PDB file of C-alpha atoms in Angstrom:
ATOM      1  CA  LYS A 243     -12.995  20.774   0.052  1.00 46.00           C
ATOM      2  CA  SER A 244      -9.578  19.843  -1.605  1.00 48.00           C
ATOM      3  CA  LYS A 245      -9.067  16.620  -2.887  1.00 50.00           C
ATOM      4  CA  LYS A 246      -5.931  16.444  -0.792  1.00 52.00           C
ATOM      5  CA  LYS A 247      -7.810  16.971   2.394  1.00 49.00           C
ATOM      6  CA  ASN A 248     -10.446  14.480   1.541  1.00 55.00           C
ATOM      7  CA  ARG A 249      -8.086  11.670   0.736  1.00 52.00           C
ATOM      8  CA  THR A 250      -6.282  12.154   4.122  1.00 54.00           C
ATOM      9  CA  LYS A 251      -9.696  11.425   5.921  1.00 72.00           C
ATOM     10  CA  VAL A 252      -9.890   7.840   3.532  1.00 80.00           C
ATOM     11  CA  LEU A 253      -7.041   6.329   6.207  1.00 79.00           C
ATOM     12  CA  SER A 254      -7.007   6.408   9.734  1.00 83.00           C
ATOM     13  CA  ASN A 255      -5.002   4.793  12.468  1.00 84.00           C
ATOM     14  CA  ARG A 256      -2.096   4.481  11.121  1.00 86.00           C
ATOM     15  CA  LYS A 257       0.632   2.457  12.326  1.00 90.00           C
ATOM     16  CA  LYS A 258       4.599   1.900  11.227  1.00 91.00           C
ATOM     17  CA  VAL A 259       4.998  -1.828  10.964  1.00 90.00           C
ATOM     18  CA  ARG A 260       7.966  -2.665   9.320  1.00 88.00           C
ATOM     19  CA  ILE A 261      10.976  -0.628   7.959  1.00 86.00           C
ATOM     20  CA  SER A 262      12.849  -2.789   4.833  1.00 77.00           C
ATOM     21  CA  ALA A 263      15.686  -1.432   2.572  1.00 72.00           C
ATOM     22  CA  PHE A 264      13.101  -0.553  -0.145  1.00 75.00           C
ATOM     23  CA  GLY A 265      10.807   1.238   1.847  1.00 83.00           C
ATOM     24  CA  GLU A 266       8.125   1.477   4.820  1.00 88.00           C
ATOM     25  CA  ILE A 267       4.891  -0.773   5.439  1.00 88.00           C
ATOM     26  CA  TYR A 268       2.391   0.618   7.597  1.00 91.00           C
ATOM     27  CA  LEU A 269      -1.335  -1.077   8.688  1.00 91.00           C
ATOM     28  CA  ALA A 270      -4.356   1.206   8.821  1.00 91.00           C
ATOM     29  CA  THR A 271      -8.028   1.527   8.641  1.00 91.00           C
ATOM     30  CA  ASN A 272      -9.751   2.403   5.349  1.00 89.00           C
ATOM     31  CA  THR A 273     -12.812   4.921   7.044  1.00 88.00           C
ATOM     32  CA  LEU A 274     -14.908   4.118   3.976  1.00 88.00           C
ATOM     33  CA  ASP A 275     -15.502   0.256   4.647  1.00 90.00           C
ATOM     34  CA  ASN A 276     -13.430  -0.338   8.173  1.00 89.00           C
ATOM     35  CA  SER A 277     -11.534  -2.388   6.455  1.00 91.00           C
ATOM     36  CA  THR A 278      -7.609  -2.809   7.452  1.00 91.00           C
ATOM     37  CA  VAL A 279      -5.333  -2.131   4.587  1.00 90.00           C
ATOM     38  CA  ALA A 280      -1.966  -2.223   3.983  1.00 87.00           C
ATOM     39  CA  ILE A 281       0.392   0.641   2.569  1.00 87.00           C
ATOM     40  CA  LYS A 282       3.880   0.524   1.212  1.00 85.00           C
ATOM     41  CA  ILE A 283       5.855   3.925   1.362  1.00 86.00           C
ATOM     42  CA  GLU A 284       8.906   3.126  -1.015  1.00 83.00           C
ATOM     43  CA  SER A 285      12.346   5.426  -0.590  1.00 76.00           C
ATOM     44  CA  VAL A 286      13.106   8.095  -2.755  1.00 76.00           C
ATOM     45  CA  LEU A 287      16.725   6.849  -2.714  1.00 74.00           C
ATOM     46  CA  SER A 288      16.026   3.728  -4.084  1.00 70.00           C
ATOM     47  CA  LYS A 289      17.589   2.982  -7.763  1.00 71.00           C
ATOM     48  CA  ARG A 290      14.551   0.724  -8.870  1.00 73.00           C
ATOM     49  CA  SER A 291      10.893   1.203  -7.937  1.00 76.00           C
ATOM     50  CA  GLN A 292       9.929  -2.281  -6.313  1.00 80.00           C
ATOM     51  CA  LEU A 293       6.145  -0.988  -6.146  1.00 81.00           C
ATOM     52  CA  VAL A 294       5.599  -2.013  -9.763  1.00 82.00           C
ATOM     53  CA  ASN A 295       6.594  -5.746  -9.774  1.00 82.00           C
ATOM     54  CA  GLU A 296       5.450  -6.254  -7.036  1.00 82.00           C
ATOM     55  CA  SER A 297       1.631  -4.802  -8.324  1.00 83.00           C
ATOM     56  CA  ARG A 298       2.061  -6.900 -11.328  1.00 86.00           C
ATOM     57  CA  PHE A 299       2.804  -9.951  -8.717  1.00 83.00           C
ATOM     58  CA  ILE A 300      -0.437  -9.563  -6.642  1.00 80.00           C
ATOM     59  CA  ILE A 301      -2.617  -9.214 -10.067  1.00 85.00           C
ATOM     60  CA  ASP A 302      -0.665 -11.777 -11.332  1.00 85.00           C
ATOM     61  CA  LEU A 303      -2.284 -13.536  -8.057  1.00 81.00           C
ATOM     62  CA  ILE A 304      -5.473 -12.434  -8.107  1.00 81.00           C
ATOM     63  CA  LYS A 305      -5.935 -13.466 -11.830  1.00 85.00           C
ATOM     64  CA  THR A 306      -5.164 -17.050 -10.672  1.00 83.00           C
ATOM     65  CA  LYS A 307      -7.455 -17.228  -8.172  1.00 72.00           C
ATOM     66  CA  LYS A 308      -4.590 -18.319  -5.567  1.00 60.00           C
ATOM     67  CA  PHE A 309      -4.935 -14.913  -3.421  1.00 54.00           C
ATOM     68  CA  ASP A 310      -7.647 -14.301  -1.149  1.00 55.00           C
ATOM     69  CA  GLU A 311      -9.362 -10.723  -2.440  1.00 51.00           C
TER      70      GLU A 311
END
């Protein structure tokens, strides 16, 4: 089996919940542990990527323990 095929089976029940100027937000179920996850797909037309800044912000929140993992 290809890696791409295996990755597609990790998420199920994907549902679009929001569209913004920077991309789309989806909720999905992680089939490995049945947890709910949020996925942000950023538009390729964006002049600046927001995903890098957002991921750094979340990492900082986790490090300061102000964010419930």
